[in-house]
Amino acid sequence: MKNLLKIALFTILSSGSNYAANGFCECILKNEIHLISNDTVKKSITDPKKTNPRKKTLLNDKNDDDIFIDNENEKYIVNQLINVASDNLGIHYRAGGITKNGFDCSGLMYSTFKMFDISLPRSSHEMAAIGSQIDVKEAKKGDLIFFINRGQKRINHVGMIVEINGDEIKFIHSSTQSGVVISSLKESYYDRTFKQINRVIQ
């Protein structure tokens, strides 16, 4: 094939058609460059020395019970949690509810924290197993507060502390009778049924 091309090129050159000869040579050169380019690309793809393997991404599969937030953002996050929960004041109680159509106690906490991509367990007794228990004297806004009521043997009610005035702790929760309200630990019923306080934002 190369011999035929050389003969054809010689014939064109000898005929004095410089334009045709130049065009033909340019075409040949382009084809040669194209072939070289393809070979180079193929070589770079198949040559392991010239390829850069993708870096492996290591996933962080550590799953701590506590949600750690630096001190700079802690106050902001806690205030926002309280604002979101308080926006539901007056909404009636609904067993299994997690929306403004009605909340149960753990549903209110679950949906409030979920707004900030903080996933809590769905039931109050499961929530009581996360974070760290805090002495009542060390309670802060944003802590979860738990109760055992109605003759139950395990925790079955939860709220979130929204205010501390001296030795009085106020918390927001969804009660079966009043819906979403703010109550005080000084109220006799809650003082009697109080079980523990957990801190989930450290």
XYZ file of N, CA and C in Angstrom:
606
model
N 0.841 -1.211 0.000
C 0.000 0.000 0.000
C 0.873 1.256 0.000
N 1.964 1.218 0.831
C 2.857 2.376 0.880
C 3.528 2.605 -0.465
N 3.877 1.521 -1.185
C 4.495 1.641 -2.517
C 3.545 2.307 -3.488
N 2.271 1.939 -3.455
C 1.270 2.559 -4.334
C 1.140 4.048 -4.041
N 1.170 4.408 -2.747
C 1.076 5.829 -2.376
C 2.274 6.604 -2.890
N 3.462 6.003 -2.775
C 4.672 6.668 -3.268
C 4.599 6.887 -4.775
N 4.108 5.858 -5.519
C 3.970 5.988 -6.986
C 2.992 7.085 -7.323
N 1.848 7.115 -6.566
C 0.840 8.146 -6.834
C 1.391 9.516 -6.544
N 2.139 9.653 -5.472
C 2.730 10.931 -5.120
C 3.742 11.362 -6.164
N 4.576 10.472 -6.609
C 5.570 10.764 -7.648
C 4.906 11.221 -8.927
N 3.771 10.549 -9.286
C 3.039 10.902 -10.511
C 2.492 12.307 -10.416
N 1.948 12.645 -9.247
C 1.351 13.982 -9.086
C 2.424 15.045 -9.113
N 3.543 14.795 -8.440
C 4.624 15.770 -8.411
C 5.206 15.993 -9.796
N 5.332 14.898 -10.520
C 5.924 15.006 -11.865
C 5.004 15.704 -12.835
N 3.694 15.746 -12.501
C 2.746 16.410 -13.407
C 2.747 17.915 -13.212
N 3.474 18.392 -12.159
C 3.574 19.851 -11.960
C 2.415 20.423 -11.201
N 1.565 19.592 -10.693
C 0.422 20.097 -9.933
C 0.819 20.230 -8.474
N 1.479 21.363 -8.162
C 1.971 21.578 -6.796
C 0.835 21.607 -5.778
N -0.304 22.211 -6.142
C -1.432 22.328 -5.217
C -1.951 20.954 -4.843
N -2.113 20.114 -5.909
C -2.630 18.765 -5.665
C -1.640 17.976 -4.842
N -0.318 18.116 -5.205
C 0.706 17.366 -4.486
C 0.734 17.791 -3.018
N 0.713 19.116 -2.799
C 0.737 19.611 -1.431
C -0.484 19.144 -0.660
N -1.635 19.171 -1.304
C -2.870 18.714 -0.659
C -2.784 17.251 -0.312
N -2.240 16.438 -1.239
C -2.135 15.007 -1.013
C -1.165 14.712 0.112
N -0.027 15.439 0.113
C 0.960 15.250 1.172
C 0.374 15.642 2.529
N -0.369 16.749 2.534
C -0.984 17.206 3.779
C -1.947 16.157 4.311
N -2.673 15.546 3.366
C -3.634 14.510 3.737
C -2.910 13.310 4.336
N -1.803 12.934 3.687
C -1.024 11.796 4.179
C -0.467 12.108 5.563
N 0.076 13.330 5.703
C 0.646 13.712 6.986
C -0.404 13.693 8.087
N -1.602 14.208 7.742
C -2.674 14.220 8.726
C -3.036 12.808 9.146
N -3.113 11.902 8.171
C -3.438 10.516 8.486
C -2.374 9.881 9.364
N -1.091 10.191 9.043
C -0.003 9.632 9.831
C -0.056 10.162 11.272
N -0.301 11.486 11.398
C -0.392 12.095 12.732
C -1.555 11.498 13.505
N -2.668 11.306 12.801
C -3.861 10.746 13.433
C -3.579 9.345 13.961
N -2.873 8.536 13.144
C -2.553 7.179 13.560
C -1.596 7.185 14.751
N -0.622 8.094 14.699
C 0.320 8.190 15.800
C -0.409 8.612 17.076
N -1.332 9.557 16.915
C -2.085 10.043 18.056
C -2.891 8.924 18.698
N -3.547 8.108 17.852
C -4.321 6.996 18.372
C -3.446 5.998 19.109
N -2.291 5.707 18.513
C -1.369 4.757 19.144
C -0.903 5.278 20.498
N -0.632 6.591 20.528
C -0.150 7.193 21.773
C -1.219 7.111 22.861
N -2.475 7.409 22.460
C -3.578 7.358 23.416
C -3.763 5.938 23.922
N -3.750 4.974 22.971
C -3.920 3.580 23.371
C -2.833 3.146 24.330
N -1.604 3.589 24.036
C -0.477 3.205 24.868
C -0.620 3.795 26.262
N -1.063 5.063 26.339
C -1.192 5.717 27.640
C -2.307 5.087 28.464
N -3.317 4.550 27.756
C -4.417 3.924 28.478
C -4.019 2.556 29.006
N -3.287 1.804 28.171
C -2.958 0.431 28.544
C -1.676 0.335 29.357
N -0.839 1.386 29.326
C 0.422 1.354 30.046
C 0.182 1.680 31.525
N 0.321 0.718 32.427
C 0.018 0.966 33.838
C 0.902 2.008 34.475
N 2.098 2.226 33.895
C 3.004 3.224 34.465
C 2.504 4.639 34.233
N 1.689 4.820 33.174
C 1.242 6.168 32.814
C -0.178 6.451 33.288
N -0.795 5.474 33.875
C -2.153 5.701 34.361
C -2.112 5.977 35.852
N -3.028 6.839 36.297
C -3.107 7.176 37.711
C -4.320 6.484 38.318
N -4.120 5.440 39.083
C -5.272 4.764 39.681
C -6.018 5.695 40.609
N -7.342 5.552 40.661
C -8.153 6.410 41.525
C -7.815 6.151 42.989
N -7.772 7.245 43.746
C -7.485 7.107 45.164
C -8.690 6.479 45.862
N -8.434 5.578 46.769
C -9.508 4.940 47.514
C -10.023 5.897 48.581
N -11.344 6.004 48.678
C -11.959 6.858 49.682
C -12.378 6.001 50.859
N -11.882 6.329 52.026
C -12.231 5.577 53.215
C -13.459 6.200 53.859
N -14.487 5.401 54.068
C -15.701 5.888 54.697
C -15.574 5.820 56.209
N -16.081 6.850 56.859
C -16.075 6.862 58.318
C -17.332 6.165 58.810
N -17.167 4.935 59.260
C -18.337 4.166 59.693
C -18.492 4.171 61.214
N -17.785 5.088 61.864
C -17.906 5.202 63.313
C -19.246 5.827 63.652
N -19.964 5.239 64.567
C -21.300 5.720 64.896
C -21.411 5.891 66.406
N -21.082 7.072 66.889
C -21.139 7.337 68.324
C -22.569 7.626 68.741
N -22.879 7.318 69.995
C -24.211 7.627 70.503
C -24.393 9.127 70.699
N -23.321 9.801 71.115
C -23.419 11.237 71.365
C -23.216 12.021 70.077
N -23.852 13.177 70.006
C -23.636 14.088 68.886
C -22.719 15.200 69.403
N -21.495 15.238 68.892
C -20.532 16.222 69.387
C -20.561 17.483 68.530
N -20.772 18.609 69.176
C -20.809 19.900 68.482
C -19.877 20.838 69.231
N -19.036 21.567 68.499
C -18.079 22.425 69.178
C -18.790 23.541 69.946
N -18.079 24.092 70.917
C -18.681 25.075 71.820
C -19.232 26.294 71.093
N -18.591 26.645 69.990
C -19.013 27.841 69.246
C -20.424 27.674 68.692
N -20.763 26.443 68.273
C -22.062 26.215 67.647
C -23.096 25.629 68.607
N -22.643 25.217 69.791
C -23.567 24.533 70.714
C -24.760 25.401 71.079
N -24.504 26.628 71.501
C -25.580 27.520 71.926
C -26.543 27.780 70.771
N -25.999 27.979 69.568
C -26.854 28.239 68.402
C -27.748 27.045 68.114
N -27.166 25.840 68.076
C -27.943 24.633 67.777
C -29.029 24.416 68.817
N -28.671 24.547 70.083
C -29.644 24.344 71.156
C -30.795 25.333 71.034
N -30.475 26.603 70.797
C -31.534 27.610 70.648
C -32.437 27.307 69.466
N -31.858 26.820 68.376
C -32.660 26.479 67.209
C -33.548 25.268 67.482
N -33.025 24.292 68.223
C -33.846 23.127 68.604
C -35.052 23.583 69.423
N -34.803 24.489 70.359
C -35.896 24.994 71.201
C -36.900 25.778 70.357
N -36.407 26.587 69.425
C -37.303 27.366 68.556
C -38.193 26.456 67.718
N -37.583 25.413 67.148
C -38.348 24.486 66.292
C -39.404 23.757 67.114
N -39.011 23.260 68.279
C -39.968 22.551 69.132
C -41.086 23.491 69.593
N -40.723 24.724 69.961
C -41.713 25.690 70.457
C -42.696 26.118 69.379
N -42.285 26.003 68.144
C -43.173 26.347 67.037
C -44.367 25.399 66.970
N -44.289 24.292 67.715
C -45.380 23.307 67.715
C -46.278 23.414 68.945
N -46.057 24.428 69.761
C -46.890 24.599 70.955
C -48.369 24.664 70.570
N -49.181 23.910 71.305
C -50.618 23.909 71.044
C -51.084 22.791 70.133
N -50.174 22.150 69.418
C -50.563 21.030 68.547
C -50.941 19.838 69.424
N -52.029 19.182 69.070
C -52.566 18.128 69.928
C -51.721 16.854 69.906
N -51.941 16.041 70.919
C -51.239 14.761 71.041
C -51.816 13.764 70.031
N -50.908 12.990 69.439
C -51.336 11.924 68.535
C -50.358 10.764 68.649
N -50.843 9.615 69.038
C -49.981 8.441 69.205
C -49.278 8.119 67.888
N -47.959 8.003 67.932
C -47.174 7.709 66.735
C -46.942 8.907 65.836
N -47.437 10.083 66.241
C -47.347 11.267 65.380
C -45.974 11.922 65.380
N -45.548 12.351 64.194
C -44.259 13.055 64.062
C -44.411 14.308 63.201
N -45.638 14.753 62.968
C -45.879 15.940 62.138
C -46.814 16.896 62.869
N -47.066 18.028 62.239
C -47.952 19.025 62.831
C -49.405 18.563 62.873
N -49.692 17.414 62.314
C -51.021 16.825 62.469
C -51.190 16.230 63.861
N -50.102 16.178 64.612
C -50.131 15.642 65.970
C -48.827 14.940 66.302
N -48.392 15.075 67.561
C -47.143 14.452 68.009
C -47.408 13.596 69.241
N -46.662 12.495 69.365
C -46.522 11.897 70.678
C -45.217 12.449 71.256
N -44.892 12.092 72.487
C -43.751 12.747 73.148
C -42.432 12.495 72.409
N -42.175 11.235 72.058
C -40.919 10.929 71.363
C -40.956 11.423 69.919
N -42.147 11.477 69.346
C -42.284 11.991 67.976
C -41.898 13.449 67.876
N -42.226 14.228 68.905
C -41.855 15.646 68.933
C -40.344 15.801 68.984
N -39.697 15.009 69.838
C -38.235 15.073 69.941
C -37.579 14.562 68.658
N -38.090 13.469 68.150
C -37.529 12.863 66.934
C -37.562 13.852 65.770
N -38.718 14.467 65.540
C -38.867 15.374 64.395
C -38.090 16.671 64.606
N -38.001 17.149 65.837
C -37.269 18.382 66.131
C -35.786 18.210 65.842
N -35.185 17.152 66.358
C -33.755 16.913 66.140
C -33.472 16.553 64.685
N -34.441 15.895 64.050
C -34.268 15.495 62.644
C -34.120 16.706 61.737
N -34.711 17.816 62.115
C -34.591 19.053 61.332
C -33.133 19.485 61.182
N -32.282 19.048 62.100
C -30.867 19.417 62.078
C -29.986 18.203 61.789
N -30.600 17.218 61.118
C -29.887 15.995 60.720
C -29.299 15.250 61.912
N -29.964 15.350 63.059
C -29.580 14.573 64.233
C -30.629 13.489 64.409
N -30.233 12.246 64.224
C -31.178 11.132 64.271
C -31.247 10.553 65.681
N -32.425 10.619 66.262
C -32.682 10.007 67.561
C -33.482 8.725 67.349
N -33.403 7.802 68.295
C -34.296 6.637 68.222
C -35.739 7.104 68.261
N -36.654 6.239 67.904
C -38.043 6.661 67.767
C -38.835 6.606 69.070
N -38.433 5.793 70.046
C -39.202 5.677 71.285
C -38.459 6.331 72.456
N -39.208 6.723 73.468
C -38.610 7.420 74.608
C -37.637 6.524 75.382
N -37.975 5.243 75.568
C -37.066 4.383 76.335
C -35.779 4.102 75.564
N -35.837 4.145 74.221
C -34.612 4.000 73.423
C -33.789 5.285 73.471
N -34.467 6.422 73.462
C -33.756 7.698 73.582
C -33.010 7.777 74.909
N -33.579 7.187 75.944
C -32.977 7.249 77.278
C -31.670 6.466 77.345
N -31.391 5.667 76.325
C -30.174 4.849 76.329
C -29.018 5.525 75.591
N -29.251 6.689 74.981
C -28.184 7.361 74.243
C -27.668 8.566 75.031
N -26.526 9.073 74.605
C -25.934 10.210 75.291
C -25.405 9.811 76.667
N -25.339 10.770 77.565
C -24.841 10.503 78.913
C -25.799 11.093 79.934
N -26.027 10.345 81.011
C -26.915 10.831 82.064
C -26.250 11.982 82.813
N -27.048 13.004 83.093
C -26.563 14.214 83.752
C -27.286 14.380 85.087
N -26.541 14.758 86.101
C -27.172 15.080 87.383
C -28.105 16.267 87.183
N -29.221 16.248 87.866
C -30.221 17.299 87.696
C -29.631 18.688 87.939
N -28.634 18.784 88.788
C -28.008 20.080 89.077
C -27.147 20.573 87.916
N -26.796 19.665 86.997
C -25.947 20.028 85.856
C -26.747 20.168 84.561
N -28.059 20.094 84.664
C -28.920 20.134 83.478
C -28.745 21.449 82.719
N -28.837 21.361 81.400
C -28.756 22.544 80.534
C -29.878 22.499 79.501
N -30.123 23.642 78.909
C -31.096 23.696 77.820
C -30.645 22.754 76.699
N -31.600 22.052 76.099
C -31.283 21.115 75.026
C -31.140 19.683 75.495
N -30.995 19.493 76.826
C -30.930 18.127 77.366
C -32.312 17.480 77.275
N -32.314 16.161 77.153
C -33.568 15.417 77.154
C -33.896 15.011 78.586
N -35.178 15.087 78.934
C -35.623 14.745 80.284
C -36.655 13.623 80.186
N -36.525 12.623 81.059
C -37.324 11.399 80.934
C -38.143 11.118 82.190
N -39.264 10.431 81.938
C -40.208 10.121 83.019
C -40.724 8.689 82.877
N -41.179 8.142 84.026
C -41.904 6.863 84.029
C -43.264 7.147 84.664
N -44.301 6.968 83.883
C -45.632 7.262 84.422
C -46.630 6.139 84.109
N -47.845 6.326 84.573
C -48.939 5.381 84.364
C -48.617 3.972 84.849
N -47.864 3.876 85.929
C -47.573 2.572 86.487
C -46.651 1.715 85.633
N -45.930 2.344 84.705
C -45.013 1.597 83.842
C -43.721 1.260 84.584
N -43.027 0.245 84.086
C -41.768 -0.171 84.710
C -40.549 0.401 83.985
N -40.764 0.971 82.814
C -39.648 1.570 82.084
C -40.037 2.957 81.594
N -39.039 3.715 81.173
C -39.277 5.086 80.699
C -40.279 5.083 79.547
N -41.256 5.973 79.640
C -42.264 6.041 78.579
C -42.679 7.478 78.250
N -41.869 8.448 78.711
C -42.184 9.841 78.366
C -40.891 10.637 78.300
N -40.832 11.577 77.333
C -39.618 12.375 77.135
C -39.985 13.800 76.757
N -39.143 14.714 77.177
C -39.274 16.111 76.783
C -37.885 16.703 76.613
N -37.824 17.983 76.264
C -36.532 18.669 76.115
C -36.517 19.906 76.998
N -35.435 20.070 77.744
C -35.313 21.221 78.633
C -35.158 22.503 77.810
N -35.994 23.492 78.119
C -35.965 24.751 77.367
C -35.602 25.948 78.239
N -35.648 25.763 79.557
C -35.364 26.897 80.443
C -34.965 26.382 81.824
N -33.995 27.068 82.436
C -33.596 26.745 83.804
C -33.531 28.046 84.597
N -34.385 28.153 85.615
C -34.415 29.326 86.480
C -34.095 28.882 87.902
N -32.849 29.080 88.296
C -32.447 28.622 89.621
C -32.531 27.110 89.694
N -33.409 26.615 90.573
C -33.571 25.169 90.709
C -34.812 24.660 89.972
N -35.414 25.534 89.163
C -36.598 25.116 88.396
C -36.196 24.771 86.956
N -36.639 23.597 86.516
C -36.374 23.143 85.148
C -37.684 23.108 84.377
N -37.701 23.808 83.245
C -38.877 23.777 82.373
C -38.541 23.001 81.109
N -39.491 22.257 80.621
C -39.253 21.408 79.456
C -40.470 21.414 78.541
N -40.209 21.229 77.263
C -41.283 21.138 76.277
C -41.521 19.668 75.970
N -42.768 19.305 75.842
C -43.122 17.908 75.574
C -44.532 17.849 75.016
N -44.917 16.673 74.552
C -46.274 16.464 74.078
C -46.984 15.544 75.064
N -47.917 16.107 75.810
C -48.653 15.322 76.807
C -49.950 14.813 76.209
N -50.415 13.695 76.737
C -51.629 13.083 76.179
C -52.847 13.993 76.364
N -52.884 14.779 77.424
C -54.057 15.611 77.699
C -53.986 16.995 77.058
N -52.795 17.591 77.035
C -52.690 18.988 76.602
C -51.966 19.182 75.277
N -51.420 18.132 74.713
C -50.645 18.277 73.482
C -49.282 18.877 73.787
N -48.742 19.651 72.852
C -47.401 20.216 73.025
C -47.476 21.424 73.964
N -46.825 21.289 75.102
C -46.846 22.336 76.129
C -45.464 22.433 76.775
N -45.275 23.489 77.562
C -44.086 23.628 78.397
C -44.520 23.423 79.838
N -43.854 22.503 80.499
C -44.182 22.182 81.892
C -42.964 22.402 82.772
N -43.187 22.339 84.087
C -42.104 22.535 85.057
C -41.907 21.258 85.858
N -40.639 20.982 86.160
C -40.333 19.808 86.982
C -40.815 20.013 88.414
N -41.173 21.236 88.766
C -41.704 21.515 90.100
C -43.169 21.084 90.238
N -43.833 20.854 89.116
C -45.206 20.361 89.183
C -45.175 18.975 89.823
N -46.097 18.737 90.721
C -46.052 17.524 91.545
C -46.040 16.252 90.705
N -46.830 16.223 89.641
C -46.895 15.004 88.824
C -45.548 14.706 88.185
N -44.900 15.710 87.613
C -43.624 15.486 86.930
C -42.484 15.300 87.934
N -42.588 15.934 89.090
C -41.584 15.719 90.126
C -41.633 14.264 90.615
N -42.841 13.718 90.676
C -43.032 12.351 91.149
C -42.620 11.298 90.120
N -42.799 11.616 88.846
C -42.525 10.615 87.796
C -41.168 10.800 87.116
N -40.429 11.847 87.500
C -39.119 12.121 86.895
C -38.162 10.946 87.094
N -37.419 10.628 86.027
C -36.474 9.513 86.088
C -35.026 9.955 85.872
N -34.756 10.652 84.741
C -33.359 11.016 84.448
C -33.278 12.120 83.397
N -32.070 12.687 83.260
C -31.767 13.682 82.221
C -30.576 13.176 81.430
N -30.696 13.231 80.108
C -29.601 12.793 79.220
C -29.132 13.945 78.366
N -27.828 14.011 78.185
C -27.249 15.009 77.287
C -26.821 14.299 76.004
N -27.420 14.674 74.882
C -27.080 14.058 73.593
C -26.237 14.983 72.733
N -26.210 16.268 73.095
C -25.323 17.217 72.406
C -24.217 17.587 73.368
N -23.007 17.113 73.085
C -21.874 17.329 73.993
C -21.014 18.502 73.511
